[in-house]
mmCIF file of C-alpha atoms in Angstrom:
data_model
loop_
_atom_site.group_PDB
_atom_site.id
_atom_site.type_symbol
_atom_site.label_atom_id
_atom_site.label_comp_id
_atom_site.label_asym_id
_atom_site.label_seq_id
_atom_site.Cartn_x
_atom_site.Cartn_y
_atom_site.Cartn_z
ATOM 1 C CA MET A 1 19.456 -7.993 -18.299
ATOM 2 C CA ILE A 2 17.827 -8.789 -14.669
ATOM 3 C CA THR A 3 19.786 -11.658 -13.206
ATOM 4 C CA SER A 4 18.040 -13.133 -10.195
ATOM 5 C CA SER A 5 20.002 -13.968 -6.630
ATOM 6 C CA LEU A 6 17.619 -17.178 -6.266
ATOM 7 C CA PRO A 7 17.183 -20.187 -7.701
ATOM 8 C CA ARG A 8 13.592 -19.712 -9.902
ATOM 9 C CA LEU A 9 10.984 -19.847 -7.392
ATOM 10 C CA LYS A 10 7.100 -20.930 -7.343
ATOM 11 C CA ILE A 11 5.374 -18.417 -5.317
ATOM 12 C CA LEU A 12 1.726 -18.306 -4.148
ATOM 13 C CA LEU A 13 0.537 -14.942 -3.812
ATOM 14 C CA LEU A 14 -2.871 -14.813 -1.611
ATOM 15 C CA SER A 15 -4.221 -11.009 -1.830
ATOM 16 C CA THR A 16 -6.354 -9.002 0.441
ATOM 17 C CA SER A 17 -9.884 -10.420 0.735
ATOM 18 C CA VAL A 18 -11.525 -6.674 1.694
ATOM 19 C CA GLY A 19 -11.665 -6.134 -2.443
ATOM 20 C CA PRO A 20 -11.387 -7.697 -5.796
ATOM 21 C CA LEU A 21 -8.044 -6.560 -7.008
ATOM 22 C CA GLY A 22 -8.551 -3.623 -9.308
ATOM 23 C CA SER A 23 -11.721 -2.295 -7.233
ATOM 24 C CA GLY A 24 -9.681 0.074 -5.392
ATOM 25 C CA LEU A 25 -11.353 -1.303 -1.984
ATOM 26 C CA GLY A 26 -7.893 -2.733 -1.327
ATOM 27 C CA GLY A 27 -6.245 0.556 -1.143
ATOM 28 C CA GLY A 28 -2.595 0.462 -1.646
ATOM 29 C CA VAL A 29 -2.481 -3.388 -1.218
ATOM 30 C CA GLU A 30 -4.122 -4.140 -5.044
ATOM 31 C CA LEU A 31 -1.123 -1.963 -6.528
ATOM 32 C CA THR A 32 1.840 -3.317 -4.080
ATOM 33 C CA LEU A 33 0.650 -6.741 -5.270
ATOM 34 C CA HIS A 34 0.539 -6.053 -8.746
ATOM 35 C CA ASN A 35 4.180 -4.382 -8.496
ATOM 36 C CA ILE A 36 5.393 -7.434 -6.752
ATOM 37 C CA ALA A 37 4.021 -9.524 -8.980
ATOM 38 C CA GLN A 38 5.493 -7.817 -12.081
ATOM 39 C CA ALA A 39 9.283 -7.545 -9.705
ATOM 40 C CA LEU A 40 9.344 -11.559 -9.541
ATOM 41 C CA THR A 41 8.016 -12.377 -12.825
ATOM 42 C CA GLN A 42 11.214 -10.339 -14.350
ATOM 43 C CA ARG A 43 13.313 -11.815 -12.264
ATOM 44 C CA HIS A 44 11.781 -15.236 -13.793
ATOM 45 C CA HIS A 45 10.137 -16.650 -10.826
ATOM 46 C CA GLN A 46 6.784 -18.264 -11.263
ATOM 47 C CA VAL A 47 3.838 -16.033 -9.822
ATOM 48 C CA THR A 48 0.140 -17.311 -9.075
ATOM 49 C CA ILE A 49 -2.618 -15.009 -7.612
ATOM 50 C CA VAL A 50 -5.178 -15.923 -5.785
ATOM 51 C CA ALA A 51 -7.984 -13.248 -5.128
ATOM 52 C CA PRO A 52 -12.010 -12.851 -4.811
ATOM 53 C CA ALA A 53 -13.928 -13.149 -7.725
ATOM 54 C CA GLY A 54 -14.378 -10.034 -10.178
ATOM 55 C CA SER A 55 -10.506 -9.304 -9.909
ATOM 56 C CA THR A 56 -8.259 -8.007 -12.333
ATOM 57 C CA CYS A 57 -4.582 -7.654 -12.242
ATOM 58 C CA ALA A 58 -3.036 -6.283 -15.679
ATOM 59 C CA ASN A 59 -2.104 -9.383 -17.747
ATOM 60 C CA PHE A 60 -1.527 -11.672 -14.590
ATOM 61 C CA PRO A 61 -3.739 -14.952 -14.746
ATOM 62 C CA ILE A 62 -5.712 -15.137 -11.092
ATOM 63 C CA ILE A 63 -7.290 -17.615 -9.131
ATOM 64 C CA GLN A 64 -10.728 -16.038 -8.316
ATOM 65 C CA LEU A 65 -12.912 -17.807 -6.114
ATOM 66 C CA PRO A 66 -16.077 -16.534 -4.439
ATOM 67 C CA GLY A 67 -17.233 -15.703 -1.096
ATOM 68 C CA ASN A 68 -18.043 -13.004 1.426
ATOM 69 C CA LEU A 69 -15.287 -10.370 1.806
ATOM 70 C CA GLN A 70 -13.576 -8.739 5.053
ATOM 71 C CA THR A 71 -14.661 -5.865 6.439
ATOM 72 C CA THR A 72 -11.792 -3.313 6.521
ATOM 73 C CA ALA A 73 -9.754 -3.236 9.847
ATOM 74 C CA GLN A 74 -8.971 0.694 10.069
ATOM 75 C CA SER A 75 -12.003 1.648 12.408
ATOM 76 C CA ALA A 76 -12.552 -1.820 14.045
ATOM 77 C CA GLY A 77 -11.155 -0.581 17.181
ATOM 78 C CA ARG A 78 -8.152 -1.759 19.638
ATOM 79 C CA ASP A 79 -10.177 -4.323 21.151
ATOM 80 C CA ALA A 80 -12.215 -5.224 18.562
ATOM 81 C CA ALA A 81 -13.083 -8.573 18.004
ATOM 82 C CA ILE A 82 -12.182 -11.251 15.171
ATOM 83 C CA VAL A 83 -14.466 -11.408 12.647
ATOM 84 C CA LEU A 84 -15.252 -14.029 9.729
ATOM 85 C CA PRO A 85 -18.539 -13.445 8.154
ATOM 86 C CA PRO A 86 -20.579 -17.011 6.795
ATOM 87 C CA GLU A 87 -18.556 -18.065 3.153
ATOM 88 C CA ALA A 88 -15.856 -15.797 3.553
ATOM 89 C CA VAL A 89 -14.161 -15.534 0.665
ATOM 90 C CA LEU A 90 -10.908 -15.304 3.068
ATOM 91 C CA ALA A 91 -11.592 -18.727 4.253
ATOM 92 C CA ASN A 92 -11.917 -20.038 0.524
ATOM 93 C CA MET A 93 -8.515 -18.408 -0.499
ATOM 94 C CA TRP A 94 -6.840 -20.106 2.559
ATOM 95 C CA ASP A 95 -8.577 -23.406 1.977
ATOM 96 C CA TYR A 96 -7.303 -23.335 -1.410
ATOM 97 C CA ALA A 97 -3.335 -22.527 -0.483
ATOM 98 C CA ARG A 98 -3.760 -25.493 1.883
ATOM 99 C CA GLN A 99 -4.914 -27.654 -0.693
ATOM 100 C CA VAL A 100 -2.325 -26.464 -3.662
ATOM 101 C CA GLN A 101 0.937 -25.905 -1.297
ATOM 102 C CA ALA A 102 3.156 -28.609 -2.389
ATOM 103 C CA ASP A 103 2.948 -27.218 -5.734
ATOM 104 C CA PHE A 104 4.652 -23.948 -4.565
ATOM 105 C CA ASP A 105 8.027 -23.035 -2.759
ATOM 106 C CA LEU A 106 6.673 -20.020 -0.921
ATOM 107 C CA LEU A 107 3.534 -18.398 0.173
ATOM 108 C CA VAL A 108 3.354 -14.659 0.424
ATOM 109 C CA ASN A 109 0.110 -13.037 2.532
ATOM 110 C CA PHE A 110 -1.138 -9.769 1.389
ATOM 111 C CA ALA A 111 -4.082 -9.973 4.144
ATOM 112 C CA TYR A 112 -4.554 -8.321 7.366
ATOM 113 C CA ASP A 113 -6.338 -10.220 9.216
ATOM 114 C CA TRP A 114 -5.990 -12.696 11.849
ATOM 115 C CA LEU A 115 -6.773 -16.207 9.346
ATOM 116 C CA PRO A 116 -3.619 -16.618 7.943
ATOM 117 C CA PHE A 117 -1.407 -16.137 10.710
ATOM 118 C CA PHE A 118 -3.378 -18.622 12.967
ATOM 119 C CA LEU A 119 -3.549 -21.332 10.107
ATOM 120 C CA THR A 120 0.500 -20.882 9.640
ATOM 121 C CA PRO A 121 1.710 -23.422 11.700
ATOM 122 C CA PHE A 122 -0.549 -25.864 9.904
ATOM 123 C CA PHE A 123 1.277 -25.534 6.379
ATOM 124 C CA HIS A 124 4.323 -27.544 5.762
ATOM 125 C CA ARG A 125 5.029 -24.608 3.152
ATOM 126 C CA PRO A 126 6.817 -21.441 4.785
ATOM 127 C CA ILE A 127 4.409 -18.322 4.520
ATOM 128 C CA ALA A 128 5.635 -14.436 3.929
ATOM 129 C CA HIS A 129 3.624 -12.140 5.339
ATOM 130 C CA LEU A 130 3.752 -8.793 4.354
ATOM 131 C CA VAL A 131 1.673 -6.767 6.792
ATOM 132 C CA SER A 132 0.148 -3.530 5.031
ATOM 133 C CA MET A 133 -0.840 -1.543 8.257
ATOM 134 C CA GLY A 134 0.670 -0.405 11.503
ATOM 135 C CA SER A 135 -0.932 -1.611 14.932
ATOM 136 C CA LEU A 136 -4.355 -1.534 15.047
ATOM 137 C CA MET A 137 -5.976 -4.252 16.787
ATOM 138 C CA ASN A 138 -4.778 -6.097 20.025
ATOM 139 C CA ALA A 139 -6.104 -9.600 18.802
ATOM 140 C CA MET A 140 -3.790 -8.802 15.083
ATOM 141 C CA ASP A 141 -0.428 -7.774 17.531
ATOM 142 C CA GLN A 142 -0.752 -10.379 19.301
ATOM 143 C CA ILE A 143 -1.020 -13.148 16.554
ATOM 144 C CA ILE A 144 1.487 -11.472 14.406
ATOM 145 C CA GLY A 145 3.811 -11.483 17.071
ATOM 146 C CA GLN A 146 3.455 -15.116 17.837
ATOM 147 C CA VAL A 147 4.116 -15.710 14.047
ATOM 148 C CA ALA A 148 7.022 -13.617 13.854
ATOM 149 C CA GLU A 149 8.352 -15.321 17.204
ATOM 150 C CA ARG A 150 8.001 -18.655 16.222
ATOM 151 C CA PHE A 151 8.564 -18.200 12.040
ATOM 152 C CA PRO A 152 11.969 -16.109 12.420
ATOM 153 C CA ALA A 153 12.192 -13.671 9.129
ATOM 154 C CA THR A 154 8.919 -13.969 7.791
ATOM 155 C CA ILE A 155 7.056 -10.720 8.999
ATOM 156 C CA GLY A 156 7.466 -8.206 6.215
ATOM 157 C CA VAL A 157 6.545 -4.402 6.354
ATOM 158 C CA HIS A 158 7.212 -1.486 4.430
ATOM 159 C CA THR A 159 8.781 0.690 6.624
ATOM 160 C CA GLN A 160 10.393 1.499 10.092
ATOM 161 C CA ALA A 161 7.536 3.820 11.301
ATOM 162 C CA GLN A 162 5.474 0.870 10.505
ATOM 163 C CA ALA A 163 7.227 -1.496 12.648
ATOM 164 C CA ALA A 164 7.735 0.782 15.421
ATOM 165 C CA THR A 165 3.817 0.416 16.347
ATOM 166 C CA PHE A 166 4.353 -2.806 17.200
ATOM 167 C CA PRO A 167 5.801 -4.324 20.241
ATOM 168 C CA PHE A 168 7.986 -7.116 17.881
ATOM 169 C CA ALA A 169 9.594 -4.082 15.741
ATOM 170 C CA SER A 170 12.990 -6.187 15.978
ATOM 171 C CA LYS A 171 11.442 -8.844 14.459
ATOM 172 C CA CYS A 172 9.687 -7.234 11.503
ATOM 173 C CA ARG A 173 11.805 -6.599 7.986
ATOM 174 C CA PRO A 174 11.075 -3.085 6.186
ATOM 175 C CA LEU A 175 11.083 -3.759 2.198
ATOM 176 C CA GLY A 176 9.664 -0.329 1.092
ATOM 177 C CA ASN A 177 7.941 -0.654 -2.188
ATOM 178 C CA GLY A 178 9.117 -0.685 -5.976
ATOM 179 C CA PHE A 179 7.187 0.739 -9.152
ATOM 180 C CA ASP A 180 7.295 0.280 -13.032
ATOM 181 C CA LEU A 181 8.148 3.531 -13.438
ATOM 182 C CA SER A 182 7.996 3.483 -17.087
ATOM 183 C CA LEU A 183 4.153 4.116 -16.507
ATOM 184 C CA TYR A 184 4.818 7.435 -14.943
ATOM 185 C CA GLN A 185 5.491 10.190 -17.226
ATOM 186 C CA PHE A 186 7.511 12.991 -15.927
ATOM 187 C CA TYR A 187 5.410 16.622 -16.076
ATOM 188 C CA PRO A 188 8.130 19.500 -15.836
ATOM 189 C CA GLN A 189 5.433 22.234 -16.026
ATOM 190 C CA PRO A 190 2.274 21.875 -13.427
ATOM 191 C CA GLN A 191 -0.988 23.031 -13.873
ATOM 192 C CA ASP A 192 -2.410 25.299 -10.878
ATOM 193 C CA TYR A 193 -3.747 22.676 -8.758
ATOM 194 C CA LEU A 194 -3.015 20.044 -6.150
ATOM 195 C CA GLY A 195 -3.715 16.708 -5.924
ATOM 196 C CA TRP A 196 -5.044 14.452 -2.956
ATOM 197 C CA VAL A 197 -5.582 10.374 -3.265
ATOM 198 C CA GLY A 198 -6.817 7.790 -1.525
ATOM 199 C CA ARG A 199 -10.211 5.766 -0.183
ATOM 200 C CA ILE A 200 -12.448 8.584 1.068
ATOM 201 C CA ALA A 201 -12.433 7.530 4.570
ATOM 202 C CA PRO A 202 -12.084 9.473 7.738
ATOM 203 C CA GLU A 203 -8.660 7.738 8.486
ATOM 204 C CA LYS A 204 -7.437 9.578 5.650
ATOM 205 C CA GLY A 205 -8.355 12.934 6.725
ATOM 206 C CA LEU A 206 -9.409 14.707 3.390
ATOM 207 C CA GLU A 207 -10.939 17.511 5.724
ATOM 208 C CA ASP A 208 -7.787 18.994 6.157
ATOM 209 C CA ALA A 209 -6.577 19.205 2.395
ATOM 210 C CA VAL A 210 -9.746 20.434 1.999
ATOM 211 C CA ALA A 211 -9.379 23.442 4.458
ATOM 212 C CA ALA A 212 -5.936 23.688 3.214
ATOM 213 C CA ALA A 213 -7.094 24.190 -0.644
ATOM 214 C CA GLN A 214 -9.776 26.752 0.591
ATOM 215 C CA LEU A 215 -7.496 28.922 2.402
ATOM 216 C CA SER A 216 -4.720 28.917 -0.284
ATOM 217 C CA GLY A 217 -7.347 29.469 -3.085
ATOM 218 C CA ILE A 218 -5.553 26.730 -5.411
ATOM 219 C CA PRO A 219 -8.027 24.139 -6.625
ATOM 220 C CA LEU A 220 -7.819 20.409 -5.168
ATOM 221 C CA LYS A 221 -8.756 17.760 -7.368
ATOM 222 C CA ILE A 222 -9.356 14.396 -5.324
ATOM 223 C CA TRP A 223 -8.985 10.888 -6.748
ATOM 224 C CA GLY A 224 -10.081 7.866 -4.574
ATOM 225 C CA VAL A 225 -12.867 5.137 -3.990
ATOM 226 C CA MET A 226 -15.836 6.664 -2.272
ATOM 227 C CA GLN A 227 -15.626 4.175 0.833
ATOM 228 C CA HIS A 228 -17.697 6.674 3.309
ATOM 229 C CA PRO A 229 -20.113 8.444 1.640
ATOM 230 C CA ASP A 230 -21.585 10.484 4.388
ATOM 231 C CA TYR A 231 -18.123 11.265 5.151
ATOM 232 C CA TRP A 232 -17.617 12.846 1.813
ATOM 233 C CA GLU A 233 -21.333 14.591 2.608
ATOM 234 C CA GLY A 234 -19.511 16.344 6.123
ATOM 235 C CA ILE A 235 -16.577 17.827 4.092
ATOM 236 C CA LEU A 236 -18.904 19.321 1.307
ATOM 237 C CA GLN A 237 -21.500 20.862 4.600
ATOM 238 C CA GLN A 238 -18.386 22.163 6.110
ATOM 239 C CA TYR A 239 -16.434 23.594 3.407
ATOM 240 C CA PRO A 240 -18.798 24.577 0.732
ATOM 241 C CA GLN A 241 -17.259 27.245 -0.698
ATOM 242 C CA ALA A 242 -13.535 25.019 -0.937
ATOM 243 C CA PRO A 243 -12.226 24.385 -4.861
ATOM 244 C CA ILE A 244 -12.224 20.961 -4.842
ATOM 245 C CA ASP A 245 -13.304 18.396 -7.553
ATOM 246 C CA TYR A 246 -13.862 14.740 -7.049
ATOM 247 C CA ALA A 247 -12.878 12.785 -9.903
ATOM 248 C CA GLY A 248 -13.315 9.094 -8.548
ATOM 249 C CA PHE A 249 -11.484 6.344 -8.825
ATOM 250 C CA LEU A 250 -8.690 5.993 -11.381
ATOM 251 C CA PRO A 251 -6.253 3.170 -12.704
ATOM 252 C CA THR A 252 -2.656 3.806 -12.978
ATOM 253 C CA ILE A 253 -2.235 5.006 -16.590
ATOM 254 C CA GLU A 254 -4.980 7.844 -15.950
ATOM 255 C CA LEU A 255 -4.303 8.578 -12.340
ATOM 256 C CA GLN A 256 -0.309 9.476 -13.675
ATOM 257 C CA GLU A 257 -1.530 11.714 -16.107
ATOM 258 C CA ALA A 258 -3.976 13.498 -13.901
ATOM 259 C CA LEU A 259 -1.838 13.677 -10.771
ATOM 260 C CA GLY A 260 1.571 14.363 -12.661
ATOM 261 C CA GLN A 261 0.238 17.610 -13.461
ATOM 262 C CA SER A 262 -0.427 18.905 -9.915
ATOM 263 C CA ARG A 263 1.393 21.562 -8.350
ATOM 264 C CA ALA A 264 1.601 18.652 -5.237
ATOM 265 C CA LEU A 265 0.373 15.720 -3.759
ATOM 266 C CA VAL A 266 -1.152 16.465 -0.419
ATOM 267 C CA MET A 267 -1.030 13.684 2.099
ATOM 268 C CA THR A 268 -3.458 13.962 5.383
ATOM 269 C CA PRO A 269 -3.289 10.549 7.279
ATOM 270 C CA ARG A 270 -5.061 10.612 10.559
ATOM 271 C CA TRP A 271 -3.289 7.461 11.307
ATOM 272 C CA VAL A 272 0.140 5.641 10.938
ATOM 273 C CA GLU A 273 0.461 5.130 7.001
ATOM 274 C CA ALA A 274 2.555 2.029 6.352
ATOM 275 C CA PHE A 275 4.039 3.635 3.280
ATOM 276 C CA GLY A 276 2.158 5.874 1.151
ATOM 277 C CA ASN A 277 2.208 4.111 -2.458
ATOM 278 C CA VAL A 278 0.674 7.603 -3.796
ATOM 279 C CA ALA A 279 3.436 9.506 -2.747
ATOM 280 C CA ILE A 280 6.242 7.295 -5.231
ATOM 281 C CA GLU A 281 3.801 7.884 -7.776
ATOM 282 C CA ALA A 282 3.594 11.323 -7.374
ATOM 283 C CA LEU A 283 7.305 11.573 -7.354
ATOM 284 C CA ALA A 284 7.663 9.460 -10.166
ATOM 285 C CA CYS A 285 5.773 12.248 -12.236
ATOM 286 C CA GLY A 286 7.650 14.682 -10.725
ATOM 287 C CA VAL A 287 5.046 16.369 -8.282
ATOM 288 C CA PRO A 288 6.614 17.345 -4.675
ATOM 289 C CA VAL A 289 5.011 15.611 -1.729
ATOM 290 C CA ILE A 290 3.387 17.589 1.098
ATOM 291 C CA ALA A 291 2.636 15.025 3.526
ATOM 292 C CA TYR A 292 2.221 14.829 7.399
ATOM 293 C CA GLU A 293 4.864 14.189 9.506
ATOM 294 C CA ARG A 294 3.471 10.469 10.611
ATOM 295 C CA GLY A 295 4.257 7.044 9.338
ATOM 296 C CA GLY A 296 5.350 5.947 5.995
ATOM 297 C CA PRO A 297 5.329 9.376 4.124
ATOM 298 C CA ALA A 298 7.783 10.853 6.422
ATOM 299 C CA GLU A 299 10.501 8.310 5.775
ATOM 300 C CA ILE A 300 9.843 8.980 1.986
ATOM 301 C CA VAL A 301 9.703 12.824 1.762
ATOM 302 C CA GLN A 302 13.478 14.978 1.582
ATOM 303 C CA PRO A 303 12.235 18.364 3.001
ATOM 304 C CA GLY A 304 13.263 21.011 0.980
ATOM 305 C CA LYS A 305 14.189 18.680 -1.400
ATOM 306 C CA THR A 306 11.367 16.761 -3.018
ATOM 307 C CA GLY A 307 8.488 18.408 -0.769
ATOM 308 C CA TRP A 308 7.586 19.271 2.547
ATOM 309 C CA LEU A 309 6.888 17.577 6.408
ATOM 310 C CA VAL A 310 4.265 19.270 8.041
ATOM 311 C CA GLU A 311 3.160 18.510 12.029
ATOM 312 C CA PRO A 312 0.505 16.202 11.982
ATOM 313 C CA ASP A 313 -2.903 17.775 11.642
ATOM 314 C CA ASN A 314 -1.833 21.036 11.076
ATOM 315 C CA VAL A 315 -3.565 22.712 8.413
ATOM 316 C CA SER A 316 -1.777 26.161 8.780
ATOM 317 C CA GLY A 317 1.412 24.308 8.444
ATOM 318 C CA LEU A 318 0.310 22.315 4.971
ATOM 319 C CA VAL A 319 -1.060 26.533 3.548
ATOM 320 C CA SER A 320 2.559 27.132 4.376
ATOM 321 C CA ALA A 321 4.447 23.981 2.964
ATOM 322 C CA ILE A 322 1.965 24.989 -0.458
ATOM 323 C CA ALA A 323 3.611 28.483 -0.372
ATOM 324 C CA GLN A 324 6.639 27.200 -0.602
ATOM 325 C CA LEU A 325 6.212 24.641 -3.694
ATOM 326 C CA ASP A 326 8.425 26.608 -5.791
ATOM 327 C CA ALA A 327 11.647 25.788 -4.022
ATOM 328 C CA ILE A 328 11.248 22.263 -5.023
ATOM 329 C CA ASP A 329 12.634 21.004 -8.842
ATOM 330 C CA ARG A 330 10.415 18.324 -10.037
ATOM 331 C CA ARG A 331 13.459 16.302 -11.509
ATOM 332 C CA VAL A 332 14.898 15.840 -8.314
ATOM 333 C CA CYS A 333 11.577 14.432 -7.278
ATOM 334 C CA ARG A 334 12.084 11.857 -10.473
ATOM 335 C CA GLN A 335 15.513 11.196 -9.598
ATOM 336 C CA GLN A 336 14.477 10.210 -5.801
ATOM 337 C CA ALA A 337 11.779 7.549 -6.754
ATOM 338 C CA GLU A 338 14.327 5.997 -9.670
ATOM 339 C CA ALA A 339 17.175 5.812 -7.314
ATOM 340 C CA ASP A 340 15.384 4.334 -4.710
ATOM 341 C CA TYR A 341 11.697 2.644 -6.009
ATOM 342 C CA SER A 342 12.287 0.850 -8.997
ATOM 343 C CA LEU A 343 10.467 -2.925 -9.462
ATOM 344 C CA ALA A 344 14.631 -3.955 -9.753
ATOM 345 C CA ALA A 345 15.469 -2.244 -6.205
ATOM 346 C CA MET A 346 12.138 -3.874 -4.789
ATOM 347 C CA ALA A 347 13.123 -7.265 -6.321
ATOM 348 C CA ASP A 348 16.757 -7.371 -4.877
ATOM 349 C CA ARG A 349 14.735 -6.135 -1.310
ATOM 350 C CA LEU A 350 12.227 -9.255 -1.875
ATOM 351 C CA GLU A 351 14.619 -11.928 -3.050
ATOM 352 C CA SER A 352 16.719 -11.519 -0.121
ATOM 353 C CA TRP A 353 13.622 -11.723 2.777
ATOM 354 C CA PHE A 354 12.687 -14.850 0.550
ATOM 355 C CA SER A 355 16.142 -16.286 1.094
ATOM 356 C CA ASP A 356 16.233 -15.303 4.614
ATOM 357 C CA ILE A 357 12.888 -17.111 5.017
ATOM 358 C CA LEU A 358 13.773 -20.367 2.995
ATOM 359 C CA ALA A 359 17.038 -20.687 4.986
ATOM 360 C CA SER A 360 15.119 -20.330 8.359
ATOM 361 C CA ASP A 361 12.237 -23.176 7.360
ATOM 362 C CA PRO A 362 12.799 -26.365 9.167
ATOM 363 C CA GLU A 363 11.801 -28.296 5.803
#
């Protein structure tokens, strides 16, 4: 029996606004929101989700609102201006939250966008902000920092590495993440291919994984939303002989089956990944992780035990790590996921965070 350290709360989860839940456009935020909803529900908290129209999230009911999607911040640039399109779904979501806030004990923001932080002082219910990225834009750093200063304990992040990118790192609450490990089957014997999972976008550094596959001669299977087709075409032209297979975006059940049979997951981000959900998904299947020593994955992978960390942007380092995969015990990978990244462990961290926020709320 799972018990809660908090009284039963009514919690409103406000999704990312760059795409409908279930589309893959929201990247790891989509899985994070689903897992948090599940973890909180298991603790008997009442969860309501607000998201763009067209969203799906397992069996959870969703308040779906229309409107134009936000653009992603990854490639906006440090000095980019704040952008809100006409009839923005983000504005519609937060207008709805304003209207119904009295029905909830706490609101949780999943959008890495200026508007929810700006609106925080105007709400009479506390807002917990789970920041999904490291420092990318000056305007975002400024507004998040203001909220961190004025509303202590309300800024959550995934890792210390992510927090360290911000000037207000000491005011961030690292939360990791949690997963329904029953959905991930342990695969003791892999097939002869590597895996790569993520949005097909420049900041994910897919070309390095493709280069490593070509040099090692081991096939690479690729899964993820095709966000930048021109970038993908450029990779195909640069590495025409690489043994790669793009299989599109897969939901969790299908992904874990395909990924679980990989010899390893290769993670090659060009930027500071806040966490790296797919690293835990791989470990849960017994799949070692080879990752650049940059951002969240560097806090997840245990070198020599559950994978290898490689000097960032070093393809030869990836190839060397691939050659050492037989030294990894796949059972230890699964054990790490069970010990640190279960839904119960995540629920404990969330409830502690929420308790601190509610205790510091002046109302």
